[in-house]
mmCIF file of C-alpha atoms in Angstrom:
data_model
loop_
_atom_site.group_PDB
_atom_site.id
_atom_site.type_symbol
_atom_site.label_atom_id
_atom_site.label_comp_id
_atom_site.label_asym_id
_atom_site.label_seq_id
_atom_site.Cartn_x
_atom_site.Cartn_y
_atom_site.Cartn_z
ATOM 1 C CA MET A 1 -120.371 232.104 164.311
ATOM 2 C CA ALA A 2 -116.626 231.767 164.077
ATOM 3 C CA TYR A 3 -114.899 228.419 164.087
ATOM 4 C CA ASP A 4 -111.454 227.313 165.192
ATOM 5 C CA GLU A 5 -109.386 227.500 162.013
ATOM 6 C CA GLY A 6 -106.617 225.409 163.594
ATOM 7 C CA LEU A 7 -109.067 222.581 164.265
ATOM 8 C CA ALA A 8 -110.485 222.908 160.743
ATOM 9 C CA GLU A 9 -106.960 222.590 159.340
ATOM 10 C CA ARG A 10 -106.336 219.462 161.416
ATOM 11 C CA VAL A 11 -109.519 217.925 159.949
ATOM 12 C CA ARG A 12 -108.385 218.933 156.433
ATOM 13 C CA ASP A 13 -105.015 217.306 157.108
ATOM 14 C CA HIS A 14 -106.791 214.074 158.072
ATOM 15 C CA PHE A 15 -108.652 213.933 154.768
ATOM 16 C CA ARG A 16 -105.568 214.937 152.747
ATOM 17 C CA ALA A 17 -103.496 212.171 154.363
ATOM 18 C CA GLN A 18 -105.682 209.442 152.885
ATOM 19 C CA ASP A 19 -104.427 207.612 149.836
ATOM 20 C CA PRO A 20 -105.958 208.783 147.610
ATOM 21 C CA PRO A 21 -107.093 211.942 149.421
ATOM 22 C CA ALA A 22 -110.774 211.799 150.306
ATOM 23 C CA PRO A 23 -113.050 213.934 148.122
ATOM 24 C CA VAL A 24 -114.431 216.412 150.638
ATOM 25 C CA VAL A 25 -116.507 219.551 150.213
ATOM 26 C CA GLU A 26 -116.420 222.243 152.877
ATOM 27 C CA LYS A 27 -119.628 224.106 153.600
ATOM 28 C CA LYS A 28 -120.602 226.666 156.207
ATOM 29 C CA MET A 29 -123.478 225.218 158.229
ATOM 30 C CA PHE A 30 -124.590 224.712 161.820
ATOM 31 C CA GLY A 31 -122.945 228.056 162.591
ATOM 32 C CA GLY A 32 -119.536 226.645 161.718
ATOM 33 C CA LEU A 33 -117.787 224.661 159.010
ATOM 34 C CA ALA A 34 -118.936 221.223 157.872
ATOM 35 C CA PHE A 35 -116.963 218.656 155.896
ATOM 36 C CA ILE A 36 -119.187 216.837 153.406
ATOM 37 C CA VAL A 37 -118.240 213.330 152.220
ATOM 38 C CA GLY A 38 -120.264 211.641 149.491
ATOM 39 C CA GLY A 39 -122.858 214.391 149.739
ATOM 40 C CA HIS A 40 -123.379 213.820 153.470
ATOM 41 C CA MET A 41 -122.310 215.944 156.414
ATOM 42 C CA CYS A 42 -119.523 213.927 158.037
ATOM 43 C CA VAL A 43 -117.764 216.089 160.611
ATOM 44 C CA GLY A 44 -117.627 219.771 161.402
ATOM 45 C CA VAL A 45 -116.175 222.532 163.521
ATOM 46 C CA ASN A 46 -118.306 224.936 165.547
ATOM 47 C CA ALA A 47 -116.225 227.406 167.575
ATOM 48 C CA ASP A 48 -113.729 225.036 169.248
ATOM 49 C CA THR A 49 -116.115 222.090 169.348
ATOM 50 C CA LEU A 50 -115.940 219.133 166.979
ATOM 51 C CA MET A 51 -119.304 218.132 165.485
ATOM 52 C CA VAL A 52 -119.421 214.439 164.668
ATOM 53 C CA ARG A 53 -121.991 212.394 162.778
ATOM 54 C CA VAL A 54 -121.829 208.880 164.129
ATOM 55 C CA GLY A 55 -125.313 207.643 163.231
ATOM 56 C CA PRO A 56 -128.052 206.226 165.416
ATOM 57 C CA GLU A 57 -126.784 202.657 165.884
ATOM 58 C CA ARG A 58 -123.678 203.485 167.948
ATOM 59 C CA TYR A 59 -124.908 206.860 169.194
ATOM 60 C CA GLU A 60 -125.338 205.828 172.846
ATOM 61 C CA ASP A 61 -121.912 204.133 172.924
ATOM 62 C CA PHE A 62 -120.155 207.211 171.577
ATOM 63 C CA LEU A 63 -122.210 209.558 173.777
ATOM 64 C CA ALA A 64 -120.855 207.726 176.827
ATOM 65 C CA GLU A 65 -117.264 208.560 175.877
ATOM 66 C CA PRO A 66 -115.412 211.289 177.776
ATOM 67 C CA HIS A 67 -115.886 214.821 176.424
ATOM 68 C CA ALA A 68 -118.770 213.826 174.114
ATOM 69 C CA ARG A 69 -122.221 215.325 174.539
ATOM 70 C CA GLN A 70 -125.497 215.579 172.691
ATOM 71 C CA MET A 71 -125.587 217.921 169.741
ATOM 72 C CA ASP A 72 -128.456 220.216 170.587
ATOM 73 C CA PHE A 73 -127.979 222.932 167.991
ATOM 74 C CA THR A 74 -131.743 223.283 167.467
ATOM 75 C CA GLY A 75 -132.584 223.216 171.175
ATOM 76 C CA ARG A 76 -133.256 219.492 171.148
ATOM 77 C CA PRO A 77 -130.785 216.652 170.654
ATOM 78 C CA LEU A 78 -130.081 215.497 167.116
ATOM 79 C CA ARG A 79 -129.785 211.742 167.391
ATOM 80 C CA GLY A 80 -126.759 210.454 165.527
ATOM 81 C CA TYR A 81 -124.796 213.702 165.968
ATOM 82 C CA LEU A 82 -122.540 214.640 168.878
ATOM 83 C CA TYR A 83 -120.354 217.477 170.024
ATOM 84 C CA VAL A 84 -116.857 216.627 171.232
ATOM 85 C CA GLU A 85 -115.174 219.139 173.526
ATOM 86 C CA PRO A 86 -111.510 220.100 172.900
ATOM 87 C CA GLU A 87 -110.185 217.679 175.516
ATOM 88 C CA GLY A 88 -111.702 214.829 173.506
ATOM 89 C CA TYR A 89 -109.723 215.557 170.344
ATOM 90 C CA ALA A 90 -106.591 217.291 171.686
ATOM 91 C CA ALA A 91 -104.326 214.440 170.582
ATOM 92 C CA ASP A 92 -104.076 213.915 166.825
ATOM 93 C CA GLU A 93 -104.883 210.232 167.306
ATOM 94 C CA ASP A 94 -108.114 211.110 169.146
ATOM 95 C CA LEU A 95 -109.173 213.523 166.401
ATOM 96 C CA ALA A 96 -108.411 210.918 163.724
ATOM 97 C CA ASN A 97 -110.405 208.322 165.647
ATOM 98 C CA TRP A 98 -113.491 210.567 165.744
ATOM 99 C CA VAL A 99 -113.203 211.497 162.073
ATOM 100 C CA ARG A 100 -112.777 207.839 161.040
ATOM 101 C CA ARG A 101 -115.936 206.948 162.973
ATOM 102 C CA CYS A 102 -117.818 209.614 161.063
ATOM 103 C CA GLU A 103 -116.406 208.450 157.746
ATOM 104 C CA ARG A 104 -117.399 204.852 158.502
ATOM 105 C CA PHE A 105 -120.964 205.943 159.157
ATOM 106 C CA VAL A 106 -121.471 208.276 156.195
ATOM 107 C CA THR A 107 -120.025 205.726 153.759
ATOM 108 C CA THR A 108 -122.955 203.447 154.704
ATOM 109 C CA LEU A 109 -125.428 206.057 153.452
ATOM 110 C CA PRO A 110 -126.645 206.062 149.847
ATOM 111 C CA PRO A 111 -124.758 208.542 147.657
ATOM 112 C CA LYS A 112 -126.483 211.830 146.961
#
């Protein structure tokens, strides 16, 4: 499946803007492009939808936010992962907020 290259570039810009730039690996997965931080899937792009990994603890809180919905790539919800529709990340600040949430979660996981 194709992914929105403009959105992918905005995510890349977020990681590049860190001081020092975050070590990120890009990998095609989930039918789109995933950004891997510390060996863990952090955030991704599938078509024009942002895939976010927020973890199970705050999952319900983030699911209740506008434009967020369950990630049901396999036909059943993946707890800890959400899709965010374009309206939810249209502003650069909103995109950065989602990516930072993902980064905060994956940095709690043991390194691979």
